[in-house]
Amino acid sequence: MYNFTHDIGTIVHFGKGQIEKLPGAVKQYANKVLLTYGGGSIKKNGIYDAVVKGFKENGIEWVELSGIDPNPRVTSVREGQKICKEQGIEAIVAVGGGSTLDCSKAIACAAFYDGDPWDLWTGKAPIQKALPLLTVLTLSATGSEMDTGGVITNLETNDKLGAGAPILRPKVSILDPTYTYSVSKYQTAAGTADIISHVLEVYFSRVTDAYLQDRFCEALLKTAIHYGRIAMDEPENYEARANLMWTSSLAINDMIANGKACAWSVHPMEHELSAFFDITHGVGLAILTPAWMEHILSDATVDKFVEYAKNVFDIPVEGRDKFEVAKEAIAATKKVFTDMDIPTRLSEVGIKEDALETMANKLNIPDAYVPLTSKDVLEIYKACF
Ligand code: NZQ
Ligand code: ZN
């Protein structure tokens, strides 16, 4: 894949060495930034050095907020809010995976809010204004580098909530696939499962006449399925890392969702799992997805599964029983995840059976592709145990 620059709200500088574009991009917005990152992977792989070198050479002042956890906490958002208010921060540069980027989105709007930032995530206060956000992506998964949302965890209340607003979409994102060479096999698999799930949440929609978006979805699915295992086995395979990175952005930047998005199904179910048990998002999705598919398979949905079987997995469909084809597609979906060594049972990732009901009771998704009540969610959780 050649380098390119793509502009769809977020200006994307994609490819090797694109970090050199960061200082110029920052200077369009700020002379003083908050630099956010996670537990230190960017210090081990040299990305931190590349970022601050650019700051120093271009007279950009910065303050750091590090230690942002996977499944980022509202406590980090509060810390960032305080720094922004006290230190005259003009923009945020987030370097990391989805957790760092999401936390930075929340800080960006909290900087203009006088109350507790959690209010902005529960909907108690509207997100009206935000600092400009620029990102340097280090893990292909969430698409936070190009979307308007973020997910924040409050451990005091066992809530993991998604929120967002158009002003939170990053202004500029640096996507250098070589920055993902150091991502572990486990996180590569989880990230790929996340990408696949983002597409499935849109592909399985009540809108049935969005032909183009469906073909885009199938191409994104095939790309993620093809390259996920390759990137695990050959972490420095540029082709695999590049295709996964661009797929992660396009899966959730609204390109496929426009015109056909309805409420998501598997993500809300997973968010309860990670809110209560702090599990890896993509792993939870991979466990739940086949069980969700089995749960919603019916006369009303079987044709969509046949389309999925034929166009994504090349499963023969002519003259065959539709349900048999659909079940083969669900088995193929499960195999995609097991081929990436992702566990298949909730019990394997530390979920406690006695918590299933409490988590399920928090959910009711009437606007999903197939409406889900708490009872449905509990059945799906149980089927994964
Ligand atoms: O914290 P560091 O030290 O950087 O290590 C991270 C972390 O331990 C590591 N990592 C990241 N880049 C690396 C690397 N290790 C080596 N080399 C690199 N280049 O990977 C671990 C996981 O990072 P994290 O940012 O948590 O992963 P991910 O990108 O999967 O983000 C997950 C979070 O995003 C939310 C999830 O719920 C979860 O909280 N989501 C955000 C979405 C959005 N903004 O639209 C949508 C998603 O559906 C998702 O819900
Ligand atoms: Zn996701």
Coordinates of C-alpha atoms and ligand atoms in Angstrom, one line a residue:
M1 CA 0.0 0.0 0.0
Y2 CA 1.3 3.4 -0.9
N3 CA 1.2 6.3 1.4
F4 CA -1.7 8.7 1.0
T5 CA -3.6 11.5 2.8
H6 CA -7.3 11.1 3.2
D7 CA -9.7 13.9 4.4
I8 CA -13.1 13.0 5.8
G9 CA -13.3 15.3 8.8
T10 CA -10.1 13.7 10.1
I11 CA -7.1 14.4 7.9
V12 CA -5.2 11.1 7.8
H13 CA -1.5 10.9 7.1
F14 CA -1.1 7.2 6.3
G15 CA 2.2 5.3 5.9
K16 CA 5.8 4.9 6.9
G17 CA 7.4 8.0 8.3
Q18 CA 4.3 10.1 8.4
I19 CA 5.1 11.2 12.0
E20 CA 7.1 14.0 10.3
K21 CA 3.7 15.6 9.5
L22 CA 2.7 15.8 13.2
P23 CA 4.5 19.0 14.3
G24 CA 3.1 21.0 11.4
A25 CA -0.3 19.7 12.1
V26 CA -0.1 20.6 15.8
K27 CA 1.1 24.1 15.0
Q28 CA -2.1 24.8 13.1
Y29 CA -3.9 24.5 16.5
A30 CA -1.5 25.0 19.3
N31 CA 1.8 26.0 20.8
K32 CA 1.2 24.1 24.0
V33 CA -0.3 20.6 24.1
L34 CA -1.2 17.8 26.4
L35 CA 0.6 14.6 25.3
T36 CA -1.4 11.6 26.5
Y37 CA -0.3 7.9 26.4
G38 CA -0.8 4.6 28.2
G39 CA 1.4 2.3 30.2
G40 CA 4.6 2.9 28.4
S41 CA 4.7 0.8 25.2
I42 CA 5.5 4.0 23.3
K43 CA 8.7 4.4 25.3
K44 CA 9.8 0.9 24.5
N45 CA 9.2 1.0 20.8
G46 CA 10.6 4.5 20.1
I47 CA 7.3 6.2 19.2
Y48 CA 7.6 8.5 22.2
D49 CA 11.0 9.7 21.1
A50 CA 9.8 10.4 17.6
V51 CA 6.9 12.5 18.9
V52 CA 8.9 14.6 21.3
K53 CA 11.7 15.1 18.9
G54 CA 9.2 16.8 16.6
F55 CA 7.9 18.9 19.5
K56 CA 11.4 20.0 20.5
E57 CA 12.5 20.9 16.9
N58 CA 9.4 22.9 16.4
G59 CA 9.1 24.8 19.7
I60 CA 6.0 23.0 20.8
E61 CA 5.6 23.0 24.6
W62 CA 4.0 20.0 26.1
V63 CA 2.7 18.6 29.4
E64 CA 2.3 14.8 29.8
L65 CA -0.5 12.6 31.1
S66 CA 0.6 8.9 31.1
G67 CA -0.7 5.7 32.6
I68 CA -4.0 5.6 30.8
D69 CA -5.3 2.1 31.4
P70 CA -6.9 -0.3 28.8
N71 CA -10.6 0.3 29.4
P72 CA -9.7 3.9 30.3
R73 CA -11.0 5.2 33.6
V74 CA -12.9 8.4 34.4
T75 CA -10.2 9.1 37.0
S76 CA -7.7 9.6 34.2
V77 CA -10.1 12.0 32.5
R78 CA -10.4 14.0 35.7
E79 CA -6.6 14.2 35.9
G80 CA -6.4 15.4 32.3
Q81 CA -9.2 17.9 32.8
K82 CA -7.3 19.5 35.7
I83 CA -4.1 19.8 33.7
C84 CA -5.9 21.4 30.8
K85 CA -7.6 23.9 32.9
E86 CA -4.5 24.8 35.0
Q87 CA -1.9 24.8 32.3
G88 CA -3.5 26.6 29.4
I89 CA -3.5 23.6 27.1
E90 CA -4.5 24.4 23.5
A91 CA -4.8 20.9 21.9
I92 CA -4.3 17.3 22.8
V93 CA -1.9 14.8 21.1
A94 CA -2.9 11.3 22.0
V95 CA -0.4 8.5 21.2
G96 CA -1.6 5.0 21.6
G97 CA -4.5 2.6 21.1
G98 CA -8.2 3.2 21.5
S99 CA -8.0 3.6 25.3
T100 CA -5.6 6.5 25.1
L101 CA -7.5 8.1 22.2
D102 CA -10.9 7.7 23.9
C103 CA -9.7 9.1 27.2
S104 CA -8.3 12.1 25.3
K105 CA -11.6 12.7 23.7
A106 CA -13.2 12.9 27.1
I107 CA -10.5 15.2 28.4
A108 CA -10.9 17.4 25.3
C109 CA -14.5 18.2 26.2
A110 CA -13.9 18.1 29.9
A111 CA -11.5 20.9 29.5
F112 CA -14.4 23.2 28.9
Y113 CA -16.7 21.8 31.5
D114 CA -16.8 22.9 35.1
G115 CA -18.3 19.8 36.7
D116 CA -17.3 16.2 36.9
P117 CA -16.4 14.8 33.4
W118 CA -18.5 11.7 34.0
D119 CA -21.6 14.0 33.5
L120 CA -20.5 14.4 29.8
W121 CA -20.5 10.6 29.4
T122 CA -23.8 9.9 31.2
G123 CA -25.6 12.6 29.1
K124 CA -26.2 14.7 32.2
A125 CA -24.3 17.5 30.5
P126 CA -24.1 18.1 26.7
I127 CA -20.7 17.9 24.9
Q128 CA -20.6 21.4 23.4
K129 CA -17.0 22.4 23.0
A130 CA -13.7 20.6 22.9
L131 CA -10.0 21.1 22.5
P132 CA -8.6 20.0 19.1
L133 CA -7.4 16.4 19.2
L134 CA -4.6 14.9 17.1
T135 CA -3.7 11.3 17.3
V136 CA -0.8 8.9 16.6
L137 CA -2.3 5.4 16.4
T138 CA -0.3 2.4 17.7
L139 CA -2.9 -0.4 17.6
S140 CA -5.4 -1.2 14.9
A141 CA -8.7 -2.0 16.5
T142 CA -11.2 0.6 17.7
G143 CA -11.2 3.2 14.9
S144 CA -11.1 5.9 17.5
E145 CA -8.5 7.6 15.3
M146 CA -11.3 8.6 12.9
D147 CA -14.6 8.4 14.7
T148 CA -16.5 10.7 17.0
G149 CA -17.0 8.5 20.0
G150 CA -15.2 7.1 23.0
V151 CA -15.8 4.6 25.8
I152 CA -15.0 5.4 29.4
T153 CA -15.2 3.2 32.5
N154 CA -16.3 4.2 36.0
L155 CA -15.1 1.5 38.4
E156 CA -17.1 3.0 41.2
T157 CA -20.4 2.4 39.5
N158 CA -19.3 -0.6 37.3
D159 CA -20.3 1.4 34.2
K160 CA -18.6 1.5 30.9
L161 CA -20.3 4.0 28.7
G162 CA -19.9 5.1 25.1
A163 CA -20.5 8.8 24.2
G164 CA -19.5 11.1 21.5
A165 CA -20.0 14.2 19.4
P166 CA -18.8 15.4 16.0
I167 CA -16.4 17.9 17.6
L168 CA -14.6 15.0 19.2
R169 CA -13.5 13.5 15.9
P170 CA -9.7 13.9 15.7
K171 CA -8.6 16.7 13.5
V172 CA -5.5 14.8 12.3
S173 CA -4.4 11.2 12.7
I174 CA -1.0 9.8 12.0
L175 CA -1.4 6.1 10.8
D176 CA 2.0 4.5 10.4
P177 CA 1.5 0.7 10.2
T178 CA 5.1 0.2 11.4
Y179 CA 4.0 1.6 14.7
T180 CA 1.9 -1.5 15.2
Y181 CA 4.8 -4.0 14.7
S182 CA 5.3 -4.2 18.4
V183 CA 1.7 -5.1 19.2
S184 CA 1.5 -8.5 20.9
K185 CA -0.2 -11.5 19.2
Y186 CA -3.0 -11.3 21.8
Q187 CA -3.7 -7.6 21.2
T188 CA -3.5 -8.1 17.4
A189 CA -6.1 -10.8 17.6
A190 CA -8.3 -8.8 19.9
G191 CA -8.0 -5.7 17.6
T192 CA -8.9 -7.7 14.6
A193 CA -11.9 -9.2 16.3
D194 CA -13.0 -5.6 17.2
I195 CA -12.7 -4.5 13.6
I196 CA -14.7 -7.5 12.5
S197 CA -17.4 -6.7 15.1
H198 CA -17.7 -3.1 14.1
V199 CA -18.5 -4.1 10.6
L200 CA -20.9 -6.9 11.6
E201 CA -22.8 -4.4 13.8
V202 CA -23.5 -2.4 10.7
Y203 CA -23.8 -5.2 8.1
F204 CA -26.6 -6.8 10.1
S205 CA -29.0 -3.9 10.0
R206 CA -32.7 -3.4 9.5
V207 CA -32.0 -1.4 6.3
T208 CA -31.8 -3.8 3.4
D209 CA -31.3 -1.6 0.4
A210 CA -27.8 -0.2 1.2
Y211 CA -26.2 -2.3 -1.5
L212 CA -23.0 -0.3 -1.7
Q213 CA -22.4 -0.2 2.1
D214 CA -22.9 -4.0 2.3
R215 CA -20.3 -4.6 -0.4
F216 CA -17.9 -2.2 1.5
C217 CA -18.7 -4.2 4.6
E218 CA -17.9 -7.5 2.9
A219 CA -14.6 -6.1 1.6
L220 CA -13.6 -4.9 5.1
L221 CA -14.5 -8.2 6.7
K222 CA -12.5 -10.2 4.2
T223 CA -9.5 -8.0 4.6
A224 CA -9.6 -8.2 8.4
I225 CA -10.1 -12.0 8.3
H226 CA -7.3 -12.5 5.8
Y227 CA -4.7 -10.3 7.5
G228 CA -5.4 -10.9 11.2
R229 CA -3.6 -14.2 11.6
I230 CA -0.8 -13.1 9.2
A231 CA -0.1 -10.1 11.4
M232 CA 0.0 -12.3 14.4
D233 CA 2.5 -14.7 12.8
E234 CA 4.6 -12.0 11.0
P235 CA 4.4 -8.9 13.2
E236 CA 6.5 -6.9 10.8
N237 CA 4.6 -7.8 7.7
Y238 CA 3.9 -4.3 6.4
E239 CA 1.2 -5.4 4.0
A240 CA -0.8 -7.1 6.8
R241 CA -0.3 -4.2 9.3
A242 CA -1.2 -1.6 6.7
N243 CA -4.4 -3.4 5.6
L244 CA -5.5 -3.9 9.1
M245 CA -4.8 -0.3 10.1
W246 CA -6.8 1.2 7.2
T247 CA -9.6 -1.3 7.7
S248 CA -9.9 -0.4 11.4
S249 CA -10.4 3.3 10.5
L250 CA -12.9 2.7 7.6
A251 CA -14.9 0.2 9.7
I252 CA -16.2 2.9 12.0
N253 CA -15.6 6.3 10.5
D254 CA -19.2 6.4 9.2
M255 CA -18.4 5.3 5.7
I256 CA -20.3 2.1 6.0
A257 CA -22.7 3.2 8.7
N258 CA -24.1 6.2 6.9
G259 CA -27.5 5.3 5.7
K260 CA -27.8 2.0 7.5
A261 CA -26.8 2.2 11.1
C262 CA -29.1 1.0 13.8
A263 CA -28.5 0.3 17.5
W264 CA -25.6 -2.1 18.0
S265 CA -26.0 -5.5 19.6
V266 CA -22.8 -7.2 20.6
H267 CA -20.9 -4.1 21.8
P268 CA -23.3 -3.2 24.6
M269 CA -23.3 -6.8 25.8
E270 CA -19.4 -6.7 25.8
H271 CA -19.2 -3.4 27.5
E272 CA -21.0 -4.9 30.5
L273 CA -18.5 -7.7 30.7
S274 CA -15.5 -5.3 30.6
A275 CA -17.2 -2.9 33.0
F276 CA -17.6 -5.6 35.6
F277 CA -14.5 -7.8 34.9
D278 CA -12.1 -5.5 33.0
I279 CA -11.6 -8.0 30.1
T280 CA -10.1 -7.1 26.7
H281 CA -12.8 -5.6 24.6
G282 CA -12.1 -7.6 21.3
V283 CA -11.9 -10.9 23.2
G284 CA -15.3 -10.4 24.7
L285 CA -16.7 -9.5 21.3
A286 CA -15.3 -12.6 19.7
I287 CA -16.8 -14.8 22.4
L288 CA -20.2 -13.3 22.2
T289 CA -20.6 -12.8 18.4
P290 CA -21.3 -16.5 17.3
A291 CA -23.7 -16.9 20.2
W292 CA -25.5 -13.7 19.3
M293 CA -25.7 -14.9 15.7
E294 CA -27.2 -18.2 16.7
H295 CA -29.7 -16.4 19.0
I296 CA -31.0 -14.1 16.3
L297 CA -31.1 -16.7 13.4
S298 CA -34.7 -17.0 12.3
D299 CA -37.0 -16.9 9.2
A300 CA -36.6 -13.1 9.3
T301 CA -32.8 -13.0 9.3
V302 CA -31.8 -16.2 7.5
D303 CA -31.5 -14.5 4.1
K304 CA -28.9 -12.0 5.5
F305 CA -26.9 -14.9 6.8
V306 CA -27.0 -16.6 3.4
E307 CA -25.7 -13.4 1.8
Y308 CA -23.0 -13.2 4.5
A309 CA -22.1 -16.9 3.9
K310 CA -21.8 -16.5 0.2
N311 CA -20.1 -13.1 -0.1
V312 CA -17.7 -13.3 2.9
F313 CA -16.8 -17.0 3.2
D314 CA -17.5 -18.2 -0.3
I315 CA -19.8 -20.9 1.1
P316 CA -21.9 -22.6 -1.7
V317 CA -25.5 -21.6 -1.4
E318 CA -27.3 -22.8 -4.6
G319 CA -30.0 -25.4 -4.0
R320 CA -29.1 -25.7 -0.3
D321 CA -31.2 -25.3 2.8
K322 CA -30.9 -21.7 4.0
F323 CA -30.6 -22.6 7.7
E324 CA -27.8 -25.1 6.9
V325 CA -25.9 -22.4 5.0
A326 CA -26.5 -19.9 7.8
K327 CA -25.2 -22.3 10.5
E328 CA -22.1 -22.9 8.3
A329 CA -21.5 -19.1 8.2
I330 CA -21.8 -18.9 12.0
A331 CA -19.4 -21.8 12.4
A332 CA -17.0 -20.0 10.0
T333 CA -17.2 -16.8 12.0
K334 CA -16.3 -18.8 15.2
K335 CA -13.4 -20.4 13.3
V336 CA -12.0 -17.0 12.4
F337 CA -11.7 -16.2 16.1
T338 CA -10.4 -19.6 17.2
D339 CA -7.8 -19.5 14.4
M340 CA -6.5 -16.4 16.1
D341 CA -6.3 -18.3 19.4
I342 CA -9.1 -16.3 21.1
P343 CA -10.9 -18.1 23.9
T344 CA -14.4 -19.2 23.2
R345 CA -16.0 -19.2 26.7
L346 CA -16.7 -16.5 29.1
S347 CA -15.5 -18.7 31.9
E348 CA -12.0 -18.7 30.3
V349 CA -11.6 -14.9 30.7
G350 CA -12.6 -14.7 34.3
I351 CA -16.3 -13.9 34.1
K352 CA -18.2 -15.2 37.1
E353 CA -21.5 -17.0 36.3
D354 CA -23.3 -15.5 39.3
A355 CA -22.8 -12.0 37.7
L356 CA -24.5 -12.8 34.4
E357 CA -27.9 -11.8 35.5
T358 CA -26.8 -8.5 37.0
M359 CA -25.1 -7.6 33.8
A360 CA -27.9 -8.7 31.6
N361 CA -30.4 -6.7 33.6
K362 CA -28.7 -3.5 32.7
L363 CA -29.4 -4.1 29.0
N364 CA -32.5 -3.7 26.8
I365 CA -31.9 -2.9 23.2
P366 CA -35.2 -2.5 21.3
D367 CA -33.7 -0.7 18.3
A368 CA -31.1 -3.4 17.5
Y369 CA -31.2 -5.4 14.2
V370 CA -33.1 -8.0 16.2
P371 CA -34.4 -6.4 19.4
L372 CA -32.8 -7.7 22.5
T373 CA -34.3 -7.8 26.0
S374 CA -32.5 -8.6 29.2
K375 CA -33.8 -12.1 28.9
D376 CA -32.2 -12.5 25.4
V377 CA -28.9 -11.1 26.7
L378 CA -28.9 -13.5 29.6
E379 CA -29.5 -16.4 27.2
I380 CA -26.6 -15.3 25.0
Y381 CA -24.3 -14.9 28.0
K382 CA -25.3 -18.3 29.3
A383 CA -24.7 -19.9 25.8
C384 CA -21.1 -18.6 26.1
F385 CA -20.4 -20.0 29.5
Ligands
NZQ1 O1 -0.8 1.2 27.5 P1 0.3 0.8 26.6 O2 1.6 0.6 27.3 O3 0.4 1.7 25.4 O4 -0.1 -0.7 26.0 C1 -1.2 -1.0 25.3 C2 -2.3 -1.8 26.1 O5 -1.7 -2.5 27.1 C3 -0.9 -2.0 24.2 N1 -0.4 -1.3 23.0 C4 -0.9 -0.4 22.2 N2 -0.1 -0.1 21.2 C5 0.9 -0.9 21.3 C6 0.8 -1.7 22.4 N3 1.8 -2.6 22.8 C7 2.9 -2.7 22.0 N4 3.0 -2.0 20.9 C8 2.1 -1.1 20.5 N5 2.3 -0.4 19.3 O6 -2.1 -2.7 23.9 C9 -2.9 -2.7 25.1 C10 -4.3 -2.4 24.8 O7 -4.4 -1.0 24.4 P2 -5.9 -0.3 24.2 O8 -5.7 1.1 23.8 O9 -6.6 -0.6 25.5 O10 -6.5 -1.2 23.1 P3 -7.6 -0.9 22.0 O11 -7.1 0.0 21.0 O12 -8.2 -2.2 21.7 O13 -8.7 0.0 22.8 C11 -9.7 -0.6 23.6 C12 -10.6 0.4 24.2 O14 -11.3 1.1 23.2 C13 -12.8 1.0 23.4 C14 -12.9 -0.3 24.1 O15 -14.1 -0.5 24.7 C15 -11.7 -0.3 25.1 O16 -12.0 0.5 26.2 N6 -13.5 1.1 22.1 C16 -13.5 2.4 21.5 C17 -14.3 2.6 20.4 C18 -14.3 3.9 19.7 N7 -13.6 4.9 20.2 O17 -15.0 4.1 18.8 C19 -15.1 1.6 19.8 C20 -14.7 0.2 20.2 O18 -15.8 -0.6 19.9 C21 -14.3 0.1 21.6 O19 -15.5 0.0 22.5
ZN2 ZN -15.4 -2.3 19.4

